[in-house]
Amino acid sequence: MDMLFIKGKYKSALEVLIEMKNQDVKFTKDTYVLAFAICYKLNSPESFKICTTLREEALIKGEVLSRRASCFAVALALNQNQVAKAMSIFSQIMNPESITCSNLNIIIHIESNMLDTLIEILKNAAEGNLSRFVKRHAFSEEVLARVREKVKDVPALVAGFDEIYGKLHISGQVTTYTLDALLCHTPRDKKSHTLLLNKRTVSRRTFQPLSQSLLAE
């Protein structure tokens, strides 16, 4: 299933996933990550339903789903315009302190039209009086572009956003990597997840310029 994912054969990978479920194969934490990643990549009503069912069944069984798996589930829900579901899943992430979570949170606020709160989150991230030893939130240029598009017709917000955007850039809190790339990035210390990388579009070399502290899961 992992090799099918790497090769971009997501439908075939989903078929294997369904067969595993039908045979009552026990899923590990890594299996759930891969399963949700497959569903996210397919980005269809069917894959969303499968992801939702797998997640709900796992929670009923008392399984503890990783933050990484939950991020794929949130992203898929957002892509399927299921904002309330995305918010619900995100609210259950135990420790949402990662670059991926930060960006998903911004998109949730965009899609929920919570613009004042959205600007406040970005302002706090840009102006937070943190020591240099504390990891700062970082944001994807792609996600920030969506913020600008959302607030462009609100004069009271657009000026504030432009100022915040400048501060984020100056402090090195903006990355050119897309949300999809961040979702599929494999932390160096998570060798068990190395096969999750979509090697056609993302490689370890590609992520070399990124600060390890920004990408750490």
PDB file of C-alpha atoms in Angstrom:
ATOM      1  CA  MET A   1       0.000   0.000   0.000  1.00  0.00           C
ATOM      2  CA  ASP A   2       2.834   2.390   0.823  1.00  0.00           C
ATOM      3  CA  MET A   3       4.595   1.758  -2.500  1.00  0.00           C
ATOM      4  CA  LEU A   4       1.343   2.401  -4.354  1.00  0.00           C
ATOM      5  CA  PHE A   5       1.072   5.712  -2.508  1.00  0.00           C
ATOM      6  CA  ILE A   6       4.604   6.711  -3.472  1.00  0.00           C
ATOM      7  CA  LYS A   7       3.868   5.942  -7.124  1.00  0.00           C
ATOM      8  CA  GLY A   8       0.727   8.057  -6.984  1.00  0.00           C
ATOM      9  CA  LYS A   9      -1.579   5.076  -7.492  1.00  0.00           C
ATOM     10  CA  TYR A  10      -4.023   6.244  -4.863  1.00  0.00           C
ATOM     11  CA  LYS A  11      -7.063   4.335  -6.136  1.00  0.00           C
ATOM     12  CA  SER A  12      -5.141   1.070  -6.054  1.00  0.00           C
ATOM     13  CA  ALA A  13      -3.855   1.921  -2.584  1.00  0.00           C
ATOM     14  CA  LEU A  14      -7.433   2.569  -1.473  1.00  0.00           C
ATOM     15  CA  GLU A  15      -8.489  -0.843  -2.781  1.00  0.00           C
ATOM     16  CA  VAL A  16      -5.762  -2.465  -0.683  1.00  0.00           C
ATOM     17  CA  LEU A  17      -6.880  -0.411   2.308  1.00  0.00           C
ATOM     18  CA  ILE A  18     -10.493  -1.534   1.908  1.00  0.00           C
ATOM     19  CA  GLU A  19      -9.392  -5.162   1.568  1.00  0.00           C
ATOM     20  CA  MET A  20      -7.337  -4.867   4.763  1.00  0.00           C
ATOM     21  CA  LYS A  21     -10.383  -3.506   6.563  1.00  0.00           C
ATOM     22  CA  ASN A  22     -12.616  -6.267   5.190  1.00  0.00           C
ATOM     23  CA  GLN A  23     -10.156  -8.856   6.503  1.00  0.00           C
ATOM     24  CA  ASP A  24     -10.131  -7.195   9.937  1.00  0.00           C
ATOM     25  CA  VAL A  25      -6.416  -6.427   9.744  1.00  0.00           C
ATOM     26  CA  LYS A  26      -5.436  -4.425  12.825  1.00  0.00           C
ATOM     27  CA  PHE A  27      -4.336  -0.911  11.912  1.00  0.00           C
ATOM     28  CA  THR A  28      -1.268   0.592  13.569  1.00  0.00           C
ATOM     29  CA  LYS A  29      -0.811   4.341  14.074  1.00  0.00           C
ATOM     30  CA  ASP A  30       1.254   4.446  10.883  1.00  0.00           C
ATOM     31  CA  THR A  31      -1.448   2.565   8.975  1.00  0.00           C
ATOM     32  CA  TYR A  32      -3.982   5.223   9.927  1.00  0.00           C
ATOM     33  CA  VAL A  33      -1.611   7.955   8.756  1.00  0.00           C
ATOM     34  CA  LEU A  34      -1.196   6.250   5.396  1.00  0.00           C
ATOM     35  CA  ALA A  35      -4.925   5.483   5.123  1.00  0.00           C
ATOM     36  CA  PHE A  36      -5.925   9.093   5.765  1.00  0.00           C
ATOM     37  CA  ALA A  37      -3.189  10.321   3.416  1.00  0.00           C
ATOM     38  CA  ILE A  38      -4.579   8.121   0.627  1.00  0.00           C
ATOM     39  CA  CYS A  39      -8.091   9.450   1.228  1.00  0.00           C
ATOM     40  CA  TYR A  40      -6.759  13.022   1.285  1.00  0.00           C
ATOM     41  CA  LYS A  41      -4.952  12.560  -2.024  1.00  0.00           C
ATOM     42  CA  LEU A  42      -8.055  11.107  -3.687  1.00  0.00           C
ATOM     43  CA  ASN A  43     -10.109  14.034  -2.360  1.00  0.00           C
ATOM     44  CA  SER A  44     -13.520  12.666  -3.280  1.00  0.00           C
ATOM     45  CA  PRO A  45     -16.833  12.304  -1.429  1.00  0.00           C
ATOM     46  CA  GLU A  46     -16.171   8.556  -1.294  1.00  0.00           C
ATOM     47  CA  SER A  47     -12.681   8.904   0.172  1.00  0.00           C
ATOM     48  CA  PHE A  48     -13.987  11.461   2.672  1.00  0.00           C
ATOM     49  CA  LYS A  49     -16.665   9.001   3.785  1.00  0.00           C
ATOM     50  CA  ILE A  50     -14.080   6.213   4.135  1.00  0.00           C
ATOM     51  CA  CYS A  51     -11.735   8.458   6.119  1.00  0.00           C
ATOM     52  CA  THR A  52     -14.567   9.567   8.406  1.00  0.00           C
ATOM     53  CA  THR A  53     -15.717   5.984   8.984  1.00  0.00           C
ATOM     54  CA  LEU A  54     -12.190   4.739   9.733  1.00  0.00           C
ATOM     55  CA  ARG A  55     -11.616   7.597  12.144  1.00  0.00           C
ATOM     56  CA  GLU A  56     -14.894   7.123  13.996  1.00  0.00           C
ATOM     57  CA  GLU A  57     -14.373   3.360  14.276  1.00  0.00           C
ATOM     58  CA  ALA A  58     -10.845   3.924  15.583  1.00  0.00           C
ATOM     59  CA  LEU A  59     -12.072   6.310  18.266  1.00  0.00           C
ATOM     60  CA  ILE A  60     -14.823   3.886  19.299  1.00  0.00           C
ATOM     61  CA  LYS A  61     -12.141   1.207  19.739  1.00  0.00           C
ATOM     62  CA  GLY A  62     -10.153   3.580  21.927  1.00  0.00           C
ATOM     63  CA  GLU A  63      -7.364   4.026  19.396  1.00  0.00           C
ATOM     64  CA  VAL A  64      -5.214   7.129  19.779  1.00  0.00           C
ATOM     65  CA  LEU A  65      -4.786   8.726  16.372  1.00  0.00           C
ATOM     66  CA  SER A  66      -1.617  10.680  15.757  1.00  0.00           C
ATOM     67  CA  ARG A  67      -1.567  14.389  15.036  1.00  0.00           C
ATOM     68  CA  ARG A  68      -0.236  13.588  11.593  1.00  0.00           C
ATOM     69  CA  ALA A  69      -3.207  11.356  10.770  1.00  0.00           C
ATOM     70  CA  SER A  70      -5.625  13.955  12.108  1.00  0.00           C
ATOM     71  CA  CYS A  71      -4.053  16.662   9.941  1.00  0.00           C
ATOM     72  CA  PHE A  72      -4.767  14.646   6.803  1.00  0.00           C
ATOM     73  CA  ALA A  73      -8.368  14.171   7.983  1.00  0.00           C
ATOM     74  CA  VAL A  74      -8.766  17.906   8.627  1.00  0.00           C
ATOM     75  CA  ALA A  75      -7.287  18.827   5.237  1.00  0.00           C
ATOM     76  CA  LEU A  76      -9.575  16.377   3.452  1.00  0.00           C
ATOM     77  CA  ALA A  77     -12.640  17.738   5.255  1.00  0.00           C
ATOM     78  CA  LEU A  78     -11.676  21.276   4.224  1.00  0.00           C
ATOM     79  CA  ASN A  79     -11.158  20.206   0.615  1.00  0.00           C
ATOM     80  CA  GLN A  80     -14.624  18.661   0.666  1.00  0.00           C
ATOM     81  CA  ASN A  81     -16.119  21.875   2.092  1.00  0.00           C
ATOM     82  CA  GLN A  82     -16.973  20.089   5.336  1.00  0.00           C
ATOM     83  CA  VAL A  83     -15.802  22.966   7.519  1.00  0.00           C
ATOM     84  CA  ALA A  84     -17.730  21.971  10.647  1.00  0.00           C
ATOM     85  CA  LYS A  85     -16.218  18.479  10.460  1.00  0.00           C
ATOM     86  CA  ALA A  86     -12.748  19.940   9.965  1.00  0.00           C
ATOM     87  CA  MET A  87     -13.211  22.139  13.037  1.00  0.00           C
ATOM     88  CA  SER A  88     -14.402  19.173  15.084  1.00  0.00           C
ATOM     89  CA  ILE A  89     -11.423  17.012  14.135  1.00  0.00           C
ATOM     90  CA  PHE A  90      -8.966  19.865  14.669  1.00  0.00           C
ATOM     91  CA  SER A  91     -10.373  20.590  18.130  1.00  0.00           C
ATOM     92  CA  GLN A  92      -9.529  17.022  19.158  1.00  0.00           C
ATOM     93  CA  ILE A  93      -5.841  17.246  18.230  1.00  0.00           C
ATOM     94  CA  MET A  94      -4.065  17.047  21.571  1.00  0.00           C
ATOM     95  CA  ASN A  95      -1.037  19.162  20.675  1.00  0.00           C
ATOM     96  CA  PRO A  96      -1.664  21.343  17.604  1.00  0.00           C
ATOM     97  CA  GLU A  97       1.740  23.022  17.851  1.00  0.00           C
ATOM     98  CA  SER A  98       3.153  22.283  14.414  1.00  0.00           C
ATOM     99  CA  ILE A  99       3.540  24.234  11.189  1.00  0.00           C
ATOM    100  CA  THR A 100       0.919  22.033   9.521  1.00  0.00           C
ATOM    101  CA  CYS A 101      -1.604  22.584  12.311  1.00  0.00           C
ATOM    102  CA  SER A 102      -0.953  26.333  12.297  1.00  0.00           C
ATOM    103  CA  ASN A 103      -1.769  26.534   8.606  1.00  0.00           C
ATOM    104  CA  LEU A 104      -4.812  24.279   8.841  1.00  0.00           C
ATOM    105  CA  ASN A 105      -6.114  26.475  11.649  1.00  0.00           C
ATOM    106  CA  ILE A 106      -5.775  29.539   9.424  1.00  0.00           C
ATOM    107  CA  ILE A 107      -7.721  27.865   6.609  1.00  0.00           C
ATOM    108  CA  ILE A 108     -10.447  26.808   9.046  1.00  0.00           C
ATOM    109  CA  HIS A 109     -10.821  30.451  10.084  1.00  0.00           C
ATOM    110  CA  ILE A 110     -10.888  31.562   6.437  1.00  0.00           C
ATOM    111  CA  GLU A 111     -13.604  29.086   5.509  1.00  0.00           C
ATOM    112  CA  SER A 112     -15.582  29.904   8.660  1.00  0.00           C
ATOM    113  CA  ASN A 113     -15.394  33.659   7.936  1.00  0.00           C
ATOM    114  CA  MET A 114     -13.884  34.264  11.381  1.00  0.00           C
ATOM    115  CA  LEU A 115     -11.772  37.065   9.956  1.00  0.00           C
ATOM    116  CA  ASP A 116     -11.237  39.174  13.078  1.00  0.00           C
ATOM    117  CA  THR A 117     -10.011  36.146  15.010  1.00  0.00           C
ATOM    118  CA  LEU A 118      -7.897  35.132  12.021  1.00  0.00           C
ATOM    119  CA  ILE A 119      -6.096  38.475  11.940  1.00  0.00           C
ATOM    120  CA  GLU A 120      -5.608  38.294  15.702  1.00  0.00           C
ATOM    121  CA  ILE A 121      -3.965  34.862  15.405  1.00  0.00           C
ATOM    122  CA  LEU A 122      -1.551  36.125  12.753  1.00  0.00           C
ATOM    123  CA  LYS A 123      -0.857  39.292  14.737  1.00  0.00           C
ATOM    124  CA  ASN A 124      -0.003  37.321  17.869  1.00  0.00           C
ATOM    125  CA  ALA A 125       2.256  35.041  15.826  1.00  0.00           C
ATOM    126  CA  ALA A 126       4.086  38.011  14.321  1.00  0.00           C
ATOM    127  CA  GLU A 127       4.351  40.117  17.465  1.00  0.00           C
ATOM    128  CA  GLY A 128       4.606  37.475  20.160  1.00  0.00           C
ATOM    129  CA  ASN A 129       7.372  38.302  22.607  1.00  0.00           C
ATOM    130  CA  LEU A 130       9.007  34.894  22.467  1.00  0.00           C
ATOM    131  CA  SER A 131      12.603  34.086  23.256  1.00  0.00           C
ATOM    132  CA  ARG A 132      14.767  32.874  20.410  1.00  0.00           C
ATOM    133  CA  PHE A 133      14.608  29.392  21.942  1.00  0.00           C
ATOM    134  CA  VAL A 134      10.823  29.137  21.538  1.00  0.00           C
ATOM    135  CA  LYS A 135       9.535  27.802  18.233  1.00  0.00           C
ATOM    136  CA  ARG A 136       7.490  30.409  16.387  1.00  0.00           C
ATOM    137  CA  HIS A 137       4.486  29.663  14.233  1.00  0.00           C
ATOM    138  CA  ALA A 138       5.260  29.679  10.518  1.00  0.00           C
ATOM    139  CA  PHE A 139       2.856  30.063   7.635  1.00  0.00           C
ATOM    140  CA  SER A 140       2.737  28.947   4.031  1.00  0.00           C
ATOM    141  CA  GLU A 141       2.852  31.698   1.399  1.00  0.00           C
ATOM    142  CA  GLU A 142      -0.006  29.856  -0.294  1.00  0.00           C
ATOM    143  CA  VAL A 143      -2.156  30.042   2.840  1.00  0.00           C
ATOM    144  CA  LEU A 144      -1.334  33.713   3.436  1.00  0.00           C
ATOM    145  CA  ALA A 145      -2.357  34.446  -0.158  1.00  0.00           C
ATOM    146  CA  ARG A 146      -5.751  32.965   0.661  1.00  0.00           C
ATOM    147  CA  VAL A 147      -5.980  35.234   3.696  1.00  0.00           C
ATOM    148  CA  ARG A 148      -5.225  38.290   1.553  1.00  0.00           C
ATOM    149  CA  GLU A 149      -7.864  37.231  -0.985  1.00  0.00           C
ATOM    150  CA  LYS A 150     -10.400  36.842   1.816  1.00  0.00           C
ATOM    151  CA  VAL A 151      -9.782  40.239   3.456  1.00  0.00           C
ATOM    152  CA  LYS A 152      -9.086  42.316   0.329  1.00  0.00           C
ATOM    153  CA  ASP A 153     -12.581  43.818   0.331  1.00  0.00           C
ATOM    154  CA  VAL A 154     -12.500  44.669   4.031  1.00  0.00           C
ATOM    155  CA  PRO A 155     -10.480  47.910   4.365  1.00  0.00           C
ATOM    156  CA  ALA A 156     -10.356  47.655   8.150  1.00  0.00           C
ATOM    157  CA  LEU A 157      -8.574  44.300   7.891  1.00  0.00           C
ATOM    158  CA  VAL A 158      -6.468  44.472   4.747  1.00  0.00           C
ATOM    159  CA  ALA A 159      -4.155  47.215   6.035  1.00  0.00           C
ATOM    160  CA  GLY A 160      -3.568  45.320   9.256  1.00  0.00           C
ATOM    161  CA  PHE A 161      -2.913  42.121   7.360  1.00  0.00           C
ATOM    162  CA  ASP A 162      -0.319  43.741   5.095  1.00  0.00           C
ATOM    163  CA  GLU A 163       1.545  45.018   8.151  1.00  0.00           C
ATOM    164  CA  ILE A 164       1.430  41.599   9.813  1.00  0.00           C
ATOM    165  CA  TYR A 165       2.508  39.913   6.576  1.00  0.00           C
ATOM    166  CA  GLY A 166       5.579  42.138   6.439  1.00  0.00           C
ATOM    167  CA  LYS A 167       6.500  41.321  10.034  1.00  0.00           C
ATOM    168  CA  LEU A 168       6.114  37.589   9.428  1.00  0.00           C
ATOM    169  CA  HIS A 169       8.461  37.825   6.455  1.00  0.00           C
ATOM    170  CA  ILE A 170      11.055  39.825   8.370  1.00  0.00           C
ATOM    171  CA  SER A 171      11.059  37.306  11.225  1.00  0.00           C
ATOM    172  CA  GLY A 172      11.387  34.339   8.846  1.00  0.00           C
ATOM    173  CA  GLN A 173       7.943  32.958   9.605  1.00  0.00           C
ATOM    174  CA  VAL A 174       6.836  32.512   5.984  1.00  0.00           C
ATOM    175  CA  THR A 175       7.642  29.461   3.882  1.00  0.00           C
ATOM    176  CA  THR A 176       7.142  28.995   0.150  1.00  0.00           C
ATOM    177  CA  TYR A 177       6.097  25.379   0.624  1.00  0.00           C
ATOM    178  CA  THR A 178       2.449  24.569   0.032  1.00  0.00           C
ATOM    179  CA  LEU A 179       0.144  23.031   2.597  1.00  0.00           C
ATOM    180  CA  ASP A 180       0.158  19.816   0.571  1.00  0.00           C
ATOM    181  CA  ALA A 181       3.958  19.694   0.743  1.00  0.00           C
ATOM    182  CA  LEU A 182       3.886  20.297   4.495  1.00  0.00           C
ATOM    183  CA  LEU A 183       1.306  17.554   4.995  1.00  0.00           C
ATOM    184  CA  CYS A 184       3.379  15.042   3.020  1.00  0.00           C
ATOM    185  CA  HIS A 185       6.728  16.023   4.534  1.00  0.00           C
ATOM    186  CA  THR A 186       8.308  13.319   6.664  1.00  0.00           C
ATOM    187  CA  PRO A 187      10.224  14.501   9.754  1.00  0.00           C
ATOM    188  CA  ARG A 188      13.785  13.185   9.805  1.00  0.00           C
ATOM    189  CA  ASP A 189      13.270  11.390  13.101  1.00  0.00           C
ATOM    190  CA  LYS A 190      10.146   9.560  11.924  1.00  0.00           C
ATOM    191  CA  LYS A 191      11.766   6.829   9.853  1.00  0.00           C
ATOM    192  CA  SER A 192       8.644   4.703  10.058  1.00  0.00           C
ATOM    193  CA  HIS A 193       6.881   7.344   7.987  1.00  0.00           C
ATOM    194  CA  THR A 194       9.473   7.715   5.249  1.00  0.00           C
ATOM    195  CA  LEU A 195       7.296   5.997   2.667  1.00  0.00           C
ATOM    196  CA  LEU A 196       4.614   8.632   3.111  1.00  0.00           C
ATOM    197  CA  LEU A 197       6.562  11.116   1.053  1.00  0.00           C
ATOM    198  CA  ASN A 198       5.201  11.609  -2.411  1.00  0.00           C
ATOM    199  CA  LYS A 199       8.576  11.443  -4.107  1.00  0.00           C
ATOM    200  CA  ARG A 200       7.252  12.732  -7.407  1.00  0.00           C
ATOM    201  CA  THR A 201       6.736  16.180  -5.974  1.00  0.00           C
ATOM    202  CA  VAL A 202       8.566  16.280  -2.662  1.00  0.00           C
ATOM    203  CA  SER A 203      11.998  15.116  -1.612  1.00  0.00           C
ATOM    204  CA  ARG A 204      14.185  15.457   1.431  1.00  0.00           C
ATOM    205  CA  ARG A 205      16.546  17.599  -0.626  1.00  0.00           C
ATOM    206  CA  THR A 206      13.680  19.970  -1.418  1.00  0.00           C
ATOM    207  CA  PHE A 207      13.107  20.591   2.252  1.00  0.00           C
ATOM    208  CA  GLN A 208      16.760  21.180   3.045  1.00  0.00           C
ATOM    209  CA  PRO A 209      16.454  24.999   3.279  1.00  0.00           C
ATOM    210  CA  LEU A 210      13.586  24.769   5.738  1.00  0.00           C
ATOM    211  CA  SER A 211      14.388  25.187   9.392  1.00  0.00           C
ATOM    212  CA  GLN A 212      14.184  21.879  11.237  1.00  0.00           C
ATOM    213  CA  SER A 213      12.324  23.655  14.021  1.00  0.00           C
ATOM    214  CA  LEU A 214       9.642  24.843  11.616  1.00  0.00           C
ATOM    215  CA  LEU A 215       8.968  21.447  10.123  1.00  0.00           C
ATOM    216  CA  ALA A 216       9.267  19.363  13.269  1.00  0.00           C
ATOM    217  CA  GLU A 217       6.149  17.356  13.954  1.00  0.00           C
TER     218      GLU A 217
END
